[in-house]
Amino acid sequence: MTCSIRPPGPVETDADFAIHVAHGPEALATADTVIVPASYELGPVFEEGVLTDELAAALAHIRPGTRLASICTGVYVLAAGHLDGRPATTHWADAEHFQRIFPKVRVDADVLFIDDGDVLTSAGVAAGIDLCLHMVRRDHGAAVANEVARRTVVPPHRGGGQAQYIQRPVPEPQLATTTAARAWALGRLHEPLQLRDMAEQESMSVRTFTRRFREEVGVSPGQWLTQQRVERARHLLESTGLSVDQVARDAGFGTAQSMRQHLQAVLGVTPTAYRRTFRAGGV
């Protein structure tokens, strides 16, 4: 549900239309997750890091332990009371100003989003989609998140640590890209893939391929492969009855121990615990 800091009714936007909001601030008292959207009308909190009395009163309805998330400049609202000493991100263009207004926040201007447990923050508005998919994935598993992504025609997974600013998001005309190599690798995740093998798919040297890959994707080929293998493992753990050893082989980790280490690092849980959470009757 959506709510406003004022009684229910139309909320004006800067996009030439109004949004009818059916709930007032009291609705925050029932929320398990509160998402603060981006805004360019933040007033004192943007200029001085201080909430207006009206906004502070609205946020006071939020129960302790509620998960908080922000999209783009919505982080200014969370920072006024929830982010001291914690990591957070926002749009790269606002990061320097945000750090100046909130010097106690550990600002990372290079990432798409940050999951710090009960507080999550994202970069620009598009990165807010990545953050929301991440929360769906965290709550309901990769299969549900992938279906949501498919229906909304967006990439199913861009890790929070991926760079906000990719040097060459749209390849220059007639400039070789790494698209074919990525497609080739996705069809062979179960095999031991070497960097030189991927580079050969684009007829590039390893050095050129690595540079071009990072420019286009925002992470190194090795990091990207690990991300894809983690996603494959999640899918198999959720949707099949394969043993953990078989999932590890099919996802390209080789051994269950290797997969366990990677899932623990990325998700904070073991393969068995993940399956138990997201697959009824899992082992």
Short mmCIF file of C-alpha atoms in Angstrom, two decimals:
data_model
loop_
_atom_site.label_atom_id
_atom_site.label_comp_id
_atom_site.label_asym_id
_atom_site.label_seq_id
_atom_site.Cartn_x
_atom_site.Cartn_y
_atom_site.Cartn_z
CA MET A 1 0.00 0.00 0.00
CA THR A 2 1.01 3.64 -0.40
CA CYS A 3 0.66 6.30 2.24
CA SER A 4 1.27 10.01 2.63
CA ILE A 5 2.39 12.12 5.56
CA ARG A 6 -0.94 13.92 5.20
CA PRO A 7 -4.54 12.63 5.21
CA PRO A 8 -5.58 10.47 2.23
CA GLY A 9 -6.03 12.28 -1.07
CA PRO A 10 -4.12 13.47 -4.15
CA VAL A 11 -0.36 13.96 -3.87
CA GLU A 12 1.14 16.30 -6.46
CA THR A 13 4.25 15.27 -8.37
CA ASP A 14 6.72 17.17 -10.55
CA ALA A 15 5.70 15.01 -13.55
CA ASP A 16 2.44 16.80 -14.41
CA PHE A 17 0.15 14.33 -12.66
CA ALA A 18 -1.08 13.61 -9.16
CA ILE A 19 -1.14 10.29 -7.32
CA HIS A 20 -4.20 9.41 -5.28
CA VAL A 21 -2.95 8.01 -1.98
CA ALA A 22 -5.55 6.11 -0.01
CA HIS A 23 -3.80 6.03 3.37
CA GLY A 24 -2.39 8.53 5.81
CA PRO A 25 0.73 8.16 7.99
CA GLU A 26 -1.02 5.88 10.48
CA ALA A 27 -0.68 3.07 7.91
CA LEU A 28 3.05 2.97 8.65
CA ALA A 29 2.25 1.34 11.99
CA THR A 30 1.11 -1.83 10.16
CA ALA A 31 4.01 -2.09 7.70
CA ASP A 32 6.68 -4.79 7.78
CA THR A 33 8.69 -2.95 5.12
CA VAL A 34 8.71 0.80 4.47
CA ILE A 35 10.13 2.07 1.17
CA VAL A 36 10.92 5.78 0.84
CA PRO A 37 10.82 6.80 -2.86
CA ALA A 38 12.97 9.39 -4.57
CA SER A 39 11.97 13.04 -4.32
CA TYR A 40 13.33 16.41 -5.31
CA GLU A 41 11.14 18.20 -2.74
CA LEU A 42 12.87 17.18 0.49
CA GLY A 43 13.22 20.64 1.99
CA PRO A 44 15.15 20.85 5.28
CA VAL A 45 16.27 17.22 5.26
CA PHE A 46 18.05 17.80 1.92
CA GLU A 47 19.50 21.15 2.94
CA GLU A 48 20.30 20.57 6.62
CA GLY A 49 19.69 16.91 7.39
CA VAL A 50 16.69 17.74 9.59
CA LEU A 51 13.19 16.29 9.21
CA THR A 52 10.19 18.59 9.23
CA ASP A 53 7.89 18.13 12.23
CA GLU A 54 5.24 16.70 9.92
CA LEU A 55 7.56 14.11 8.41
CA ALA A 56 9.08 13.20 11.79
CA ALA A 57 5.59 12.65 13.22
CA ALA A 58 4.68 10.39 10.30
CA LEU A 59 7.83 8.29 10.62
CA ALA A 60 7.23 7.92 14.35
CA HIS A 61 4.42 5.49 13.45
CA ILE A 62 6.99 2.95 12.20
CA ARG A 63 7.41 0.04 14.58
CA PRO A 64 10.88 -0.97 15.86
CA GLY A 65 12.34 -3.76 13.70
CA THR A 66 10.50 -2.71 10.53
CA ARG A 67 12.63 -3.13 7.41
CA LEU A 68 13.48 0.23 5.86
CA ALA A 69 14.48 0.86 2.25
CA SER A 70 15.13 3.92 0.13
CA ILE A 71 15.29 4.65 -3.57
CA CYS A 72 17.72 7.31 -4.79
CA THR A 73 17.30 10.53 -2.76
CA GLY A 74 14.87 8.83 -0.40
CA VAL A 75 18.02 7.93 1.55
CA TYR A 76 18.09 11.49 2.95
CA VAL A 77 14.95 10.66 4.93
CA LEU A 78 16.43 7.46 6.33
CA ALA A 79 19.73 9.15 7.15
CA ALA A 80 18.00 11.55 9.54
CA GLY A 81 18.00 9.04 12.36
CA HIS A 82 18.75 5.55 10.98
CA LEU A 83 22.09 5.48 9.15
CA ASP A 84 24.80 6.84 11.46
CA GLY A 85 27.76 4.50 11.24
CA ARG A 86 26.07 2.33 8.62
CA PRO A 87 26.80 1.85 4.90
CA ALA A 88 24.45 3.48 2.40
CA THR A 89 24.31 4.57 -1.20
CA THR A 90 22.44 7.05 -3.35
CA HIS A 91 22.69 8.40 -6.89
CA TRP A 92 26.31 9.17 -7.72
CA ALA A 93 25.42 12.77 -8.60
CA ASP A 94 24.13 13.36 -5.04
CA ALA A 95 26.68 11.28 -3.15
CA GLU A 96 29.10 14.12 -2.32
CA HIS A 97 26.31 16.38 -1.09
CA PHE A 98 24.73 13.53 0.88
CA GLN A 99 28.05 12.77 2.59
CA ARG A 100 28.48 16.42 3.49
CA ILE A 101 25.02 16.63 5.04
CA PHE A 102 25.37 13.27 6.83
CA PRO A 103 29.09 12.85 7.64
CA LYS A 104 28.50 9.86 9.96
CA VAL A 105 27.05 7.71 7.18
CA ARG A 106 29.47 5.40 5.34
CA VAL A 107 28.59 6.42 1.79
CA ASP A 108 29.47 4.16 -1.14
CA ALA A 109 28.75 5.98 -4.39
CA ASP A 110 29.94 3.16 -6.64
CA VAL A 111 27.27 0.48 -6.11
CA LEU A 112 23.69 -0.13 -7.27
CA PHE A 113 22.33 -0.91 -3.83
CA ILE A 114 23.36 -1.90 -0.31
CA ASP A 115 21.63 -4.50 1.84
CA ASP A 116 22.57 -3.86 5.46
CA GLY A 117 20.02 -6.22 6.93
CA ASP A 118 17.10 -4.15 8.20
CA VAL A 119 18.08 -1.06 6.18
CA LEU A 120 18.56 -1.12 2.41
CA THR A 121 19.45 1.77 0.11
CA SER A 122 19.69 2.08 -3.67
CA ALA A 123 21.27 4.41 -6.19
CA GLY A 124 19.17 5.99 -8.96
CA VAL A 125 15.54 5.21 -9.68
CA ALA A 126 16.38 2.32 -12.02
CA ALA A 127 18.60 0.81 -9.33
CA GLY A 128 15.52 0.93 -7.12
CA ILE A 129 14.07 -1.81 -9.35
CA ASP A 130 17.17 -3.91 -8.67
CA LEU A 131 16.73 -3.31 -4.95
CA CYS A 132 13.05 -4.26 -5.00
CA LEU A 133 13.80 -7.45 -6.95
CA HIS A 134 16.52 -8.21 -4.41
CA MET A 135 14.00 -7.92 -1.58
CA VAL A 136 11.54 -10.15 -3.45
CA ARG A 137 14.35 -12.65 -3.98
CA ARG A 138 15.34 -12.47 -0.32
CA ASP A 139 11.76 -12.97 0.86
CA HIS A 140 10.40 -15.41 -1.71
CA GLY A 141 13.34 -16.94 -3.56
CA ALA A 142 14.97 -16.62 -6.96
CA ALA A 143 12.17 -18.29 -8.92
CA VAL A 144 9.58 -15.73 -7.81
CA ALA A 145 11.97 -12.82 -8.36
CA ASN A 146 12.87 -14.07 -11.83
CA GLU A 147 9.20 -14.34 -12.77
CA VAL A 148 8.56 -10.79 -11.57
CA ALA A 149 11.56 -9.61 -13.61
CA ARG A 150 10.32 -11.47 -16.68
CA ARG A 151 6.86 -9.94 -16.42
CA THR A 152 8.28 -6.44 -16.05
CA VAL A 153 10.92 -7.04 -18.77
CA VAL A 154 13.96 -6.13 -16.69
CA PRO A 155 17.18 -8.04 -15.98
CA PRO A 156 16.48 -10.70 -13.34
CA HIS A 157 19.63 -10.03 -11.37
CA ARG A 158 22.10 -7.21 -11.07
CA GLY A 159 24.08 -7.59 -7.86
CA GLY A 160 24.15 -4.69 -5.42
CA GLY A 161 27.91 -4.41 -5.80
CA GLN A 162 27.69 -3.77 -9.53
CA ALA A 163 28.95 -0.36 -10.57
CA GLN A 164 26.46 2.51 -10.85
CA TYR A 165 28.31 4.05 -13.74
CA ILE A 166 29.27 1.64 -16.51
CA GLN A 167 31.75 3.22 -18.87
CA ARG A 168 30.14 1.88 -22.04
CA PRO A 169 26.52 0.81 -21.29
CA VAL A 170 25.60 1.10 -24.99
CA PRO A 171 28.36 -0.12 -27.32
CA GLU A 172 29.61 2.34 -29.88
CA PRO A 173 28.61 1.53 -33.47
CA GLN A 174 30.74 -1.21 -35.02
CA LEU A 175 32.55 -1.74 -31.71
CA ALA A 176 32.96 -5.39 -30.68
CA THR A 177 31.12 -6.26 -27.46
CA THR A 178 31.22 -9.16 -25.00
CA THR A 179 27.61 -10.22 -25.57
CA ALA A 180 28.43 -13.41 -27.45
CA ALA A 181 30.93 -14.49 -24.82
CA ARG A 182 28.38 -14.04 -22.06
CA ALA A 183 25.76 -16.04 -23.96
CA TRP A 184 28.35 -18.75 -24.63
CA ALA A 185 29.33 -18.90 -20.95
CA LEU A 186 25.72 -19.05 -19.73
CA GLY A 187 25.22 -22.22 -21.74
CA ARG A 188 28.29 -23.80 -20.15
CA LEU A 189 28.17 -22.77 -16.50
CA HIS A 190 28.55 -26.42 -15.48
CA GLU A 191 31.94 -26.55 -17.21
CA PRO A 192 35.26 -25.16 -15.88
CA LEU A 193 35.45 -21.90 -17.86
CA GLN A 194 38.68 -20.02 -18.34
CA LEU A 195 39.02 -16.33 -19.08
CA ARG A 196 40.92 -17.07 -22.27
CA ASP A 197 38.03 -19.27 -23.46
CA MET A 198 35.60 -16.37 -23.10
CA ALA A 199 38.02 -13.97 -24.79
CA GLU A 200 38.37 -16.35 -27.74
CA GLN A 201 34.61 -16.13 -28.38
CA GLU A 202 35.11 -12.45 -29.22
CA SER A 203 38.50 -12.92 -30.92
CA MET A 204 40.08 -10.63 -28.34
CA SER A 205 43.17 -10.83 -26.20
CA VAL A 206 42.50 -11.59 -22.54
CA ARG A 207 43.58 -8.09 -21.58
CA THR A 208 41.29 -6.37 -24.09
CA PHE A 209 38.39 -8.66 -23.29
CA THR A 210 38.71 -8.06 -19.54
CA ARG A 211 38.77 -4.30 -20.02
CA ARG A 212 35.85 -4.31 -22.44
CA PHE A 213 33.83 -6.67 -20.22
CA ARG A 214 34.19 -4.43 -17.18
CA GLU A 215 33.30 -1.36 -19.25
CA GLU A 216 30.09 -3.00 -20.49
CA VAL A 217 28.96 -5.04 -17.48
CA GLY A 218 30.41 -3.15 -14.53
CA VAL A 219 32.19 -6.13 -12.95
CA SER A 220 35.05 -8.42 -13.92
CA PRO A 221 34.39 -11.63 -15.91
CA GLY A 222 35.22 -13.69 -12.83
CA GLN A 223 32.78 -11.79 -10.63
CA TRP A 224 30.07 -12.08 -13.28
CA LEU A 225 30.59 -15.84 -13.62
CA THR A 226 30.27 -16.26 -9.85
CA GLN A 227 27.04 -14.22 -9.84
CA GLN A 228 25.57 -16.37 -12.60
CA ARG A 229 26.59 -19.60 -10.88
CA VAL A 230 25.05 -18.47 -7.60
CA GLU A 231 21.80 -17.71 -9.45
CA ARG A 232 21.89 -21.13 -11.16
CA ALA A 233 22.46 -22.83 -7.81
CA ARG A 234 19.57 -20.93 -6.23
CA HIS A 235 17.27 -21.95 -9.05
CA LEU A 236 18.24 -25.62 -8.79
CA LEU A 237 17.94 -25.66 -5.00
CA GLU A 238 14.45 -24.17 -5.24
CA SER A 239 13.06 -26.09 -8.19
CA THR A 240 14.67 -29.55 -8.14
CA GLY A 241 15.36 -32.41 -5.78
CA LEU A 242 18.98 -32.73 -6.90
CA SER A 243 21.50 -33.41 -4.15
CA VAL A 244 23.68 -30.53 -2.99
CA ASP A 245 26.66 -32.23 -4.64
CA GLN A 246 24.82 -32.44 -7.98
CA VAL A 247 23.65 -28.82 -7.74
CA ALA A 248 27.24 -27.77 -7.12
CA ARG A 249 28.40 -29.63 -10.24
CA ASP A 250 25.55 -28.38 -12.44
CA ALA A 251 26.10 -24.77 -11.32
CA GLY A 252 29.81 -24.99 -12.06
CA PHE A 253 31.17 -24.83 -8.51
CA GLY A 254 32.66 -28.30 -8.77
CA THR A 255 32.27 -29.29 -5.12
CA ALA A 256 29.62 -28.80 -2.48
CA GLN A 257 32.20 -27.12 -0.25
CA SER A 258 32.98 -24.51 -2.91
CA MET A 259 29.28 -23.79 -3.47
CA ARG A 260 28.69 -23.61 0.27
CA GLN A 261 31.41 -20.99 0.63
CA HIS A 262 30.03 -18.87 -2.23
CA LEU A 263 26.41 -19.03 -1.05
CA GLN A 264 27.47 -18.25 2.49
CA ALA A 265 29.39 -15.20 1.25
CA VAL A 266 26.59 -13.91 -0.99
CA LEU A 267 23.45 -15.01 0.86
CA GLY A 268 24.64 -15.64 4.39
CA VAL A 269 23.15 -19.16 4.43
CA THR A 270 24.20 -22.70 3.50
CA PRO A 271 22.68 -24.50 0.48
CA THR A 272 20.67 -26.76 2.79
CA ALA A 273 19.28 -23.82 4.76
CA TYR A 274 18.42 -21.99 1.55
CA ARG A 275 16.55 -24.99 0.16
CA ARG A 276 14.68 -25.46 3.44
CA THR A 277 13.54 -21.84 3.32
CA PHE A 278 12.43 -21.65 -0.29
CA ARG A 279 11.38 -25.17 -1.23
CA ALA A 280 8.68 -27.01 0.68
CA GLY A 281 9.80 -30.54 1.41
CA GLY A 282 13.44 -29.75 0.56
CA VAL A 283 16.28 -31.70 2.13
#
